[in-house]
Short mmCIF file of C-alpha atoms and ligand atoms in Angstrom, two decimals:
data_model
loop_
_atom_site.label_atom_id
_atom_site.label_comp_id
_atom_site.label_asym_id
_atom_site.label_seq_id
_atom_site.Cartn_x
_atom_site.Cartn_y
_atom_site.Cartn_z
CA MET A 13 -307.67 47.66 -29.31
CA PRO A 14 -309.84 50.44 -27.96
CA GLU A 15 -311.87 49.41 -24.90
CA LYS A 16 -315.31 50.16 -26.33
CA ILE A 17 -316.94 47.28 -28.20
CA VAL A 18 -319.79 48.06 -30.57
CA THR A 19 -321.99 45.09 -31.53
CA ASN A 20 -324.10 44.70 -34.65
CA HIS A 21 -327.10 45.08 -32.41
CA ASP A 22 -325.79 48.51 -31.24
CA LEU A 23 -325.69 49.62 -34.90
CA THR A 24 -329.35 48.74 -35.43
CA ARG A 25 -330.07 51.78 -33.23
CA LEU A 26 -328.22 54.03 -35.69
CA VAL A 27 -329.18 52.71 -39.14
CA GLU A 28 -331.68 50.36 -40.72
CA THR A 29 -329.78 47.08 -40.60
CA SER A 30 -329.76 43.77 -38.74
CA ASP A 31 -327.28 41.52 -37.00
CA GLU A 32 -328.25 38.79 -39.47
CA TRP A 33 -327.51 40.97 -42.56
CA ILE A 34 -324.13 42.09 -41.23
CA ARG A 35 -323.04 38.58 -40.18
CA THR A 36 -324.08 36.85 -43.38
CA ARG A 37 -322.81 39.54 -45.80
CA THR A 38 -319.54 40.34 -44.01
CA GLY A 39 -318.79 37.90 -41.16
CA ILE A 40 -318.56 40.81 -38.71
CA CYS A 41 -320.10 40.39 -35.22
CA ARG A 42 -318.54 43.33 -33.38
CA ARG A 43 -315.82 45.99 -33.70
CA HIS A 44 -313.88 48.26 -31.33
CA VAL A 45 -314.32 52.03 -31.50
CA VAL A 46 -312.23 54.72 -29.78
CA THR A 47 -313.83 56.75 -27.04
CA GLY A 48 -310.87 57.90 -24.88
CA GLU A 49 -308.03 56.63 -27.11
CA ASN A 50 -306.54 58.12 -30.27
CA LEU A 51 -304.35 56.84 -33.11
CA THR A 52 -301.09 57.61 -31.30
CA SER A 53 -302.11 55.93 -28.04
CA LEU A 54 -303.24 52.76 -29.88
CA CYS A 55 -299.99 52.65 -31.90
CA VAL A 56 -297.83 53.20 -28.80
CA GLU A 57 -299.61 50.42 -26.90
CA ALA A 58 -299.17 47.97 -29.80
CA SER A 59 -295.51 49.02 -30.23
CA LYS A 60 -294.67 48.42 -26.58
CA LYS A 61 -296.04 44.87 -26.87
CA ALA A 62 -294.11 44.24 -30.10
CA LEU A 63 -290.87 45.54 -28.58
CA LYS A 64 -291.35 43.39 -25.49
CA ALA A 65 -292.05 40.29 -27.59
CA SER A 66 -288.96 40.88 -29.74
CA GLY A 67 -286.61 41.79 -26.87
CA ILE A 68 -285.54 44.94 -28.73
CA SER A 69 -285.06 48.23 -26.89
CA PRO A 70 -286.64 51.39 -28.35
CA LEU A 71 -283.06 52.71 -28.61
CA ASP A 72 -282.17 49.87 -31.03
CA LEU A 73 -284.76 51.02 -33.55
CA ASP A 74 -283.36 52.68 -36.68
CA MET A 75 -286.68 53.39 -38.31
CA ILE A 76 -290.39 53.61 -37.49
CA ILE A 77 -293.13 53.46 -40.11
CA VAL A 78 -296.79 54.02 -39.28
CA ALA A 79 -299.17 52.86 -42.01
CA THR A 80 -302.39 54.80 -41.59
CA LEU A 81 -304.94 56.92 -43.36
CA THR A 82 -306.20 58.42 -40.10
CA PRO A 83 -303.28 60.12 -38.27
CA ASP A 84 -304.29 62.27 -35.29
CA GLU A 85 -302.81 65.24 -37.17
CA PRO A 86 -301.03 65.58 -40.50
CA LEU A 87 -298.26 67.44 -38.64
CA PRO A 88 -296.41 66.08 -36.75
CA ASN A 89 -296.78 62.74 -38.48
CA ALA A 90 -298.02 59.75 -36.49
CA SER A 91 -294.65 57.98 -36.51
CA SER A 92 -292.88 60.99 -34.95
CA ALA A 93 -295.55 61.09 -32.22
CA VAL A 94 -294.96 57.36 -31.57
CA GLN A 95 -291.18 57.87 -31.51
CA LYS A 96 -291.59 60.58 -28.86
CA GLU A 97 -293.74 58.34 -26.62
CA LEU A 98 -291.36 55.37 -26.96
CA GLY A 99 -288.19 57.45 -26.56
CA ALA A 100 -286.87 55.80 -29.74
CA VAL A 101 -284.51 58.71 -30.39
CA ASN A 102 -282.27 56.85 -32.87
CA ALA A 103 -285.08 56.08 -35.30
CA PHE A 104 -286.09 58.12 -38.32
CA CYS A 105 -289.80 58.13 -38.85
CA PHE A 106 -292.35 58.45 -41.60
CA ASP A 107 -296.00 57.60 -42.25
CA LEU A 108 -297.14 55.54 -45.18
CA SER A 109 -300.52 55.98 -46.83
CA ALA A 110 -301.77 53.00 -48.83
CA ALA A 111 -305.10 52.36 -47.05
CA CYS A 112 -305.72 48.68 -46.33
CA SER A 113 -302.46 47.65 -48.07
CA GLY A 114 -300.50 50.05 -45.85
CA PHE A 115 -298.99 47.54 -43.44
CA VAL A 116 -297.90 45.19 -46.25
CA TYR A 117 -296.29 48.08 -48.16
CA ALA A 118 -294.57 49.23 -44.94
CA MET A 119 -293.28 45.69 -44.35
CA GLY A 120 -291.87 45.74 -47.89
CA CYS A 121 -290.11 49.06 -47.14
CA ALA A 122 -288.71 47.68 -43.89
CA ALA A 123 -287.40 44.58 -45.66
CA MET A 124 -285.70 46.64 -48.38
CA TYR A 125 -284.07 49.06 -45.90
CA ILE A 126 -282.78 46.08 -43.89
CA LYS A 127 -281.57 44.18 -46.98
CA GLY A 128 -279.87 47.36 -48.25
CA GLY A 129 -278.04 47.78 -44.94
CA ALA A 130 -279.67 51.14 -44.12
CA ALA A 131 -281.45 49.81 -41.02
CA ARG A 132 -281.03 46.91 -38.60
CA TYR A 133 -284.30 47.10 -36.67
CA VAL A 134 -287.52 48.60 -37.97
CA LEU A 135 -290.78 49.06 -36.08
CA VAL A 136 -293.74 48.75 -38.45
CA ILE A 137 -297.16 49.77 -37.19
CA GLY A 138 -300.57 49.61 -38.84
CA GLY A 139 -303.13 51.73 -37.04
CA GLU A 140 -306.47 53.30 -37.82
CA VAL A 141 -309.16 55.37 -36.20
CA LEU A 142 -311.65 54.83 -39.00
CA SER A 143 -314.53 55.85 -36.72
CA LYS A 144 -313.62 59.51 -37.34
CA ILE A 145 -314.00 59.20 -41.12
CA THR A 146 -317.07 56.95 -40.95
CA ASN A 147 -320.49 58.32 -41.79
CA TRP A 148 -322.49 56.75 -38.98
CA ALA A 149 -325.70 57.39 -40.90
CA ASP A 150 -324.57 55.36 -43.95
CA ARG A 151 -325.42 51.70 -43.45
CA SER A 152 -323.39 50.58 -46.46
CA THR A 153 -320.12 51.58 -44.75
CA CYS A 154 -320.64 52.13 -40.99
CA ILE A 155 -321.25 48.44 -40.32
CA LEU A 156 -317.86 47.51 -41.79
CA PHE A 157 -315.20 49.50 -40.01
CA GLY A 158 -313.40 49.29 -36.68
CA ASP A 159 -310.49 51.02 -34.90
CA GLY A 160 -307.26 49.43 -33.69
CA ALA A 161 -303.51 49.11 -34.12
CA GLY A 162 -300.95 46.34 -34.52
CA ALA A 163 -297.16 46.44 -34.64
CA ALA A 164 -294.18 44.24 -35.47
CA VAL A 165 -290.41 44.59 -35.21
CA PHE A 166 -288.43 43.47 -38.25
CA GLY A 167 -284.69 42.95 -38.03
CA VAL A 168 -281.54 41.45 -39.47
CA SER A 169 -281.24 37.68 -39.14
CA ASP A 170 -278.79 34.99 -40.26
CA GLU A 171 -281.52 32.97 -41.95
CA PRO A 172 -283.77 34.64 -44.53
CA GLY A 173 -287.23 35.27 -43.06
CA PHE A 174 -288.36 37.49 -45.93
CA LEU A 175 -288.72 35.39 -49.10
CA GLY A 176 -290.39 37.68 -51.61
CA MET A 177 -293.11 40.18 -52.45
CA SER A 178 -295.39 41.44 -55.19
CA MET A 179 -297.14 44.82 -55.11
CA GLY A 180 -299.52 46.58 -57.49
CA THR A 181 -301.71 49.65 -57.85
CA ASP A 182 -304.58 50.59 -60.18
CA GLY A 183 -304.95 54.37 -59.90
CA GLN A 184 -307.47 54.35 -62.78
CA ARG A 185 -310.00 52.81 -60.39
CA GLY A 186 -308.88 54.90 -57.40
CA TYR A 187 -312.22 56.57 -56.84
CA THR A 188 -313.84 53.21 -56.06
CA LEU A 189 -312.92 54.12 -52.45
CA LYS A 190 -312.71 57.82 -51.63
CA MET A 191 -312.71 60.54 -49.04
CA PHE A 192 -312.11 64.29 -49.29
CA GLU A 193 -310.20 65.99 -46.47
CA ARG A 194 -309.79 69.78 -46.47
CA GLU A 195 -311.19 72.34 -48.82
CA MET A 196 -308.91 73.86 -51.40
CA ASP A 197 -309.01 77.57 -50.68
CA ASN A 198 -306.61 80.47 -51.01
CA PRO A 199 -307.04 84.17 -51.72
CA PHE A 200 -305.92 83.72 -55.32
CA MET A 201 -308.60 81.25 -56.42
CA THR A 202 -311.70 82.31 -58.33
CA GLU A 203 -315.17 81.12 -57.22
CA GLU A 204 -315.24 78.85 -60.23
CA GLN A 205 -311.90 77.28 -59.29
CA ARG A 206 -313.10 76.80 -55.69
CA ARG A 207 -316.23 75.08 -56.92
CA ALA A 208 -314.29 72.82 -59.27
CA ALA A 209 -311.90 71.80 -56.49
CA ASN A 210 -314.40 71.28 -53.67
CA MET A 211 -317.72 70.26 -55.18
CA GLU A 212 -318.87 67.18 -57.03
CA GLU A 213 -321.93 66.07 -58.91
CA GLY A 214 -324.79 64.98 -56.68
CA PRO A 215 -328.19 63.47 -57.44
CA GLU A 216 -330.01 64.80 -60.53
CA GLY A 217 -327.12 66.95 -61.71
CA THR A 218 -326.87 69.04 -58.51
CA LEU A 219 -323.50 70.19 -57.13
CA ILE A 220 -322.73 69.04 -53.58
CA PRO A 221 -319.64 69.47 -51.36
CA LYS A 222 -317.22 66.53 -51.63
CA SER A 223 -317.74 64.16 -48.69
CA ARG A 224 -315.34 64.14 -45.75
CA TYR A 225 -316.44 60.60 -44.94
CA VAL A 226 -315.18 57.47 -46.59
CA SER A 227 -317.44 56.14 -49.31
CA MET A 228 -317.03 53.24 -51.68
CA ASP A 229 -318.48 51.05 -54.36
CA GLY A 230 -318.53 47.89 -52.22
CA SER A 231 -319.23 45.35 -54.93
CA GLU A 232 -316.46 46.79 -57.20
CA VAL A 233 -313.96 46.53 -54.31
CA PHE A 234 -315.18 42.98 -53.67
CA LYS A 235 -314.63 41.93 -57.31
CA PHE A 236 -311.23 43.64 -57.44
CA ALA A 237 -310.07 41.88 -54.25
CA VAL A 238 -311.06 38.34 -55.23
CA LYS A 239 -309.25 38.75 -58.57
CA LYS A 240 -306.08 40.62 -57.56
CA VAL A 241 -305.23 38.88 -54.28
CA PRO A 242 -304.89 35.35 -55.75
CA GLU A 243 -302.94 36.83 -58.72
CA SER A 244 -300.42 38.54 -56.46
CA ILE A 245 -300.07 35.44 -54.26
CA HIS A 246 -299.35 33.33 -57.36
CA GLN A 247 -296.77 35.91 -58.54
CA VAL A 248 -294.87 35.74 -55.25
CA LEU A 249 -294.95 31.94 -55.22
CA GLU A 250 -293.88 31.56 -58.87
CA ALA A 251 -290.84 33.79 -58.29
CA GLN A 252 -289.85 31.46 -55.42
CA HIS A 253 -290.58 28.28 -57.46
CA MET A 254 -293.16 27.41 -54.83
CA THR A 255 -296.85 26.46 -54.99
CA VAL A 256 -299.93 27.22 -52.90
CA GLU A 257 -299.40 23.89 -51.08
CA ASP A 258 -296.06 25.24 -49.80
CA VAL A 259 -297.86 27.97 -47.82
CA ASP A 260 -298.65 26.96 -44.24
CA HIS A 261 -300.60 30.06 -43.16
CA PHE A 262 -302.42 32.87 -44.95
CA VAL A 263 -302.86 36.27 -43.29
CA LEU A 264 -305.14 38.40 -45.45
CA HIS A 265 -306.54 41.86 -44.93
CA GLN A 266 -309.85 41.38 -43.13
CA ALA A 267 -312.40 43.25 -45.25
CA ASN A 268 -315.11 40.62 -45.59
CA TYR A 269 -315.25 36.94 -44.63
CA ARG A 270 -316.70 36.17 -48.07
CA ILE A 271 -313.67 37.76 -49.77
CA ILE A 272 -311.31 35.51 -47.78
CA GLU A 273 -313.47 32.48 -48.60
CA SER A 274 -313.47 33.32 -52.34
CA VAL A 275 -309.70 33.83 -52.35
CA ALA A 276 -309.23 30.46 -50.60
CA LYS A 277 -311.47 28.81 -53.18
CA ARG A 278 -309.61 30.38 -56.12
CA LEU A 279 -306.28 29.30 -54.64
CA LYS A 280 -307.67 25.83 -53.85
CA ALA A 281 -306.35 26.23 -50.30
CA PRO A 282 -308.21 24.98 -47.19
CA MET A 283 -309.92 27.64 -45.05
CA ASP A 284 -308.20 26.38 -41.90
CA LYS A 285 -304.94 27.87 -43.23
CA PHE A 286 -306.54 31.35 -43.16
CA ILE A 287 -306.60 33.40 -39.98
CA ILE A 288 -309.95 35.12 -39.32
CA THR A 289 -310.36 38.17 -37.05
CA ILE A 290 -313.04 40.08 -38.96
CA ASP A 291 -315.75 38.70 -36.64
CA GLU A 292 -314.17 40.46 -33.63
CA TYR A 293 -312.61 43.59 -35.13
CA GLY A 294 -314.41 44.38 -38.41
CA ASN A 295 -312.36 46.00 -41.17
CA THR A 296 -309.57 48.00 -39.48
CA SER A 297 -307.79 48.93 -42.76
CA ALA A 298 -304.00 49.17 -42.19
CA ALA A 299 -304.36 47.59 -38.71
CA SER A 300 -306.04 44.40 -39.87
CA VAL A 301 -302.96 42.53 -41.13
CA PRO A 302 -300.82 43.06 -37.99
CA LEU A 303 -303.81 42.25 -35.76
CA ALA A 304 -304.36 39.01 -37.67
CA LEU A 305 -300.62 38.26 -37.58
CA ASP A 306 -300.67 38.75 -33.81
CA GLU A 307 -303.60 36.37 -33.48
CA LEU A 308 -301.75 33.77 -35.57
CA MET A 309 -298.57 34.07 -33.50
CA ALA A 310 -300.52 33.92 -30.23
CA SER A 311 -302.30 30.75 -31.40
CA GLY A 312 -298.97 28.90 -31.24
CA LYS A 313 -299.77 27.32 -34.63
CA VAL A 314 -296.68 28.65 -36.41
CA LYS A 315 -293.65 26.39 -36.23
CA LYS A 316 -290.04 27.16 -37.18
CA GLY A 317 -289.50 26.77 -40.93
CA GLU A 318 -293.18 27.29 -41.79
CA THR A 319 -294.27 29.86 -44.35
CA ILE A 320 -296.76 32.72 -43.98
CA MET A 321 -298.34 34.50 -46.96
CA ILE A 322 -299.47 38.00 -46.06
CA SER A 323 -301.78 40.00 -48.39
CA GLY A 324 -303.29 43.45 -48.22
CA PHE A 325 -305.70 45.15 -50.64
CA GLY A 326 -307.92 48.22 -50.73
CA GLY A 327 -307.98 51.97 -51.38
CA GLY A 328 -305.86 53.32 -54.20
CA LEU A 329 -306.66 50.73 -55.50
CA THR A 330 -303.64 49.00 -54.00
CA TRP A 331 -302.67 45.40 -53.32
CA GLY A 332 -299.60 43.47 -52.24
CA SER A 333 -298.41 40.12 -50.94
CA ILE A 334 -295.33 39.12 -48.95
CA LEU A 335 -294.09 35.60 -48.26
CA MET A 336 -292.26 35.07 -44.95
CA ARG A 337 -290.58 32.06 -43.37
CA MET A 338 -290.58 31.60 -39.60
CA VAL A 339 -286.92 31.59 -38.52
O1 UT7 B 410 -310.96 47.22 -47.02
C1 UT7 B 410 -311.22 47.45 -48.36
C2 UT7 B 410 -312.45 48.27 -48.50
N1 UT7 B 410 -313.70 47.66 -48.49
C3 UT7 B 410 -314.03 46.40 -48.86
O2 UT7 B 410 -313.25 45.55 -49.12
C4 UT7 B 410 -315.51 46.08 -48.99
C5 UT7 B 410 -315.76 45.07 -50.04
N2 UT7 B 410 -317.17 44.92 -50.28
C6 UT7 B 410 -318.02 44.28 -49.41
O3 UT7 B 410 -317.58 43.78 -48.40
C7 UT7 B 410 -319.48 44.16 -49.79
O4 UT7 B 410 -319.66 44.64 -51.09
C8 UT7 B 410 -320.42 44.91 -48.80
C9 UT7 B 410 -320.47 44.18 -47.46
C10 UT7 B 410 -319.95 46.35 -48.60
C11 UT7 B 410 -321.84 44.93 -49.35
O5 UT7 B 410 -322.29 43.58 -49.60
P1 UT7 B 410 -323.02 43.22 -50.96
O6 UT7 B 410 -323.36 41.81 -50.87
O7 UT7 B 410 -322.11 43.68 -52.09
O8 UT7 B 410 -324.34 44.08 -50.86
P2 UT7 B 410 -324.84 45.27 -51.81
O9 UT7 B 410 -324.03 46.50 -51.64
O10 UT7 B 410 -325.00 44.71 -53.20
O11 UT7 B 410 -326.28 45.54 -51.21
C12 UT7 B 410 -327.32 44.55 -51.25
C13 UT7 B 410 -328.55 45.13 -50.59
C14 UT7 B 410 -328.93 46.51 -51.11
O12 UT7 B 410 -330.34 46.57 -51.15
P3 UT7 B 410 -331.13 46.37 -52.55
O13 UT7 B 410 -330.60 47.46 -53.43
O14 UT7 B 410 -330.76 45.00 -53.01
O15 UT7 B 410 -332.55 46.51 -52.14
C15 UT7 B 410 -328.42 47.46 -50.06
O16 UT7 B 410 -329.18 48.65 -49.98
O17 UT7 B 410 -328.34 45.28 -49.19
C16 UT7 B 410 -328.66 46.64 -48.80
N3 UT7 B 410 -327.76 47.02 -47.70
C17 UT7 B 410 -328.03 46.74 -46.42
N4 UT7 B 410 -329.08 46.14 -45.81
C18 UT7 B 410 -329.05 45.99 -44.47
C19 UT7 B 410 -326.54 47.64 -47.78
N5 UT7 B 410 -326.05 47.79 -46.54
C20 UT7 B 410 -326.93 47.24 -45.68
C21 UT7 B 410 -326.95 47.06 -44.28
N6 UT7 B 410 -328.02 46.44 -43.73
N7 UT7 B 410 -325.95 47.49 -43.50
#
């Protein structure tokens, strides 16, 4: 995590909000925000800890995936920058963009490469510097997000640790969460084409430049999450002939405490099976699942043979769940 901690109270100096509103509507108390760090440095730090915990040398890695929507630069990609810092010269590297589902999708990729025999050890990282795409004057979004990174090493094992997965995407509702990056511009475009590519409708029919900050329809995302996450969890369990009672721990993307509570209610699962980190970190998009997983592992609650259901959901709109067994 970045060193700098920003409390709800700190945000009341930027926008019209209150600690009480943020806590009751989201469960967030504080978040970390980069000041001296960047995406690569956060990912490298998390990766070193994951490698140490797994006893794997950087040279043993066959593949590195960084799930992020906020790389330091589009070129070189974040995973190549991480490879350079780790000296993981035997790994091939790519970034994966699936917003808050990114880490879960990257885990699915790692599992399939390992099952297919194309890789033995894969480093999967979820990292975000959302503070650089946050509009700090927009109270509907700036209170939600935080920066951070988490990493895990996945590898071949004699016993199956990966039990199953279910992924889905609804591109029709993609613009529920959006951000524009660079202008479309080349010497061959007409003014009209430039306008069509770079402007959007603003208030009262005006044309305004597309926003370079993340914006969203919060309540639509909320409704989508509480419907799709339980569905995908049930799909994974049904394929394994298992039920919700067979899951020992739930690690969900940390977007809002109330979303996690609603999912638990729909699944009829007790809240004490759900790991909560949103209070400390806010919504860190692709980093939230590995950060929560780390918290769960550090708690010492997970015993050999127990099952962990991991779910991500967010921009795209994307969602996905993976069921693991502790081996
Ligand atoms: O990671 C995936 C991406 N994002 C998400 O998963 C987010 C999912 N959505 C949410 O977590 C919630 O929808 C929010 C926390 C974003 C918003 O909570 P809500 O209960 O849906 O509130 P709302 O947007 O319906 O706003 C309620 C009121 C509005 O005022 P009026 O119109 O009722 O007078 C907002 O203007 O709260 C106002 N409001 C605020 N007030 C104080 C919105 N933001 C703030 C704020 N402080 N920061």
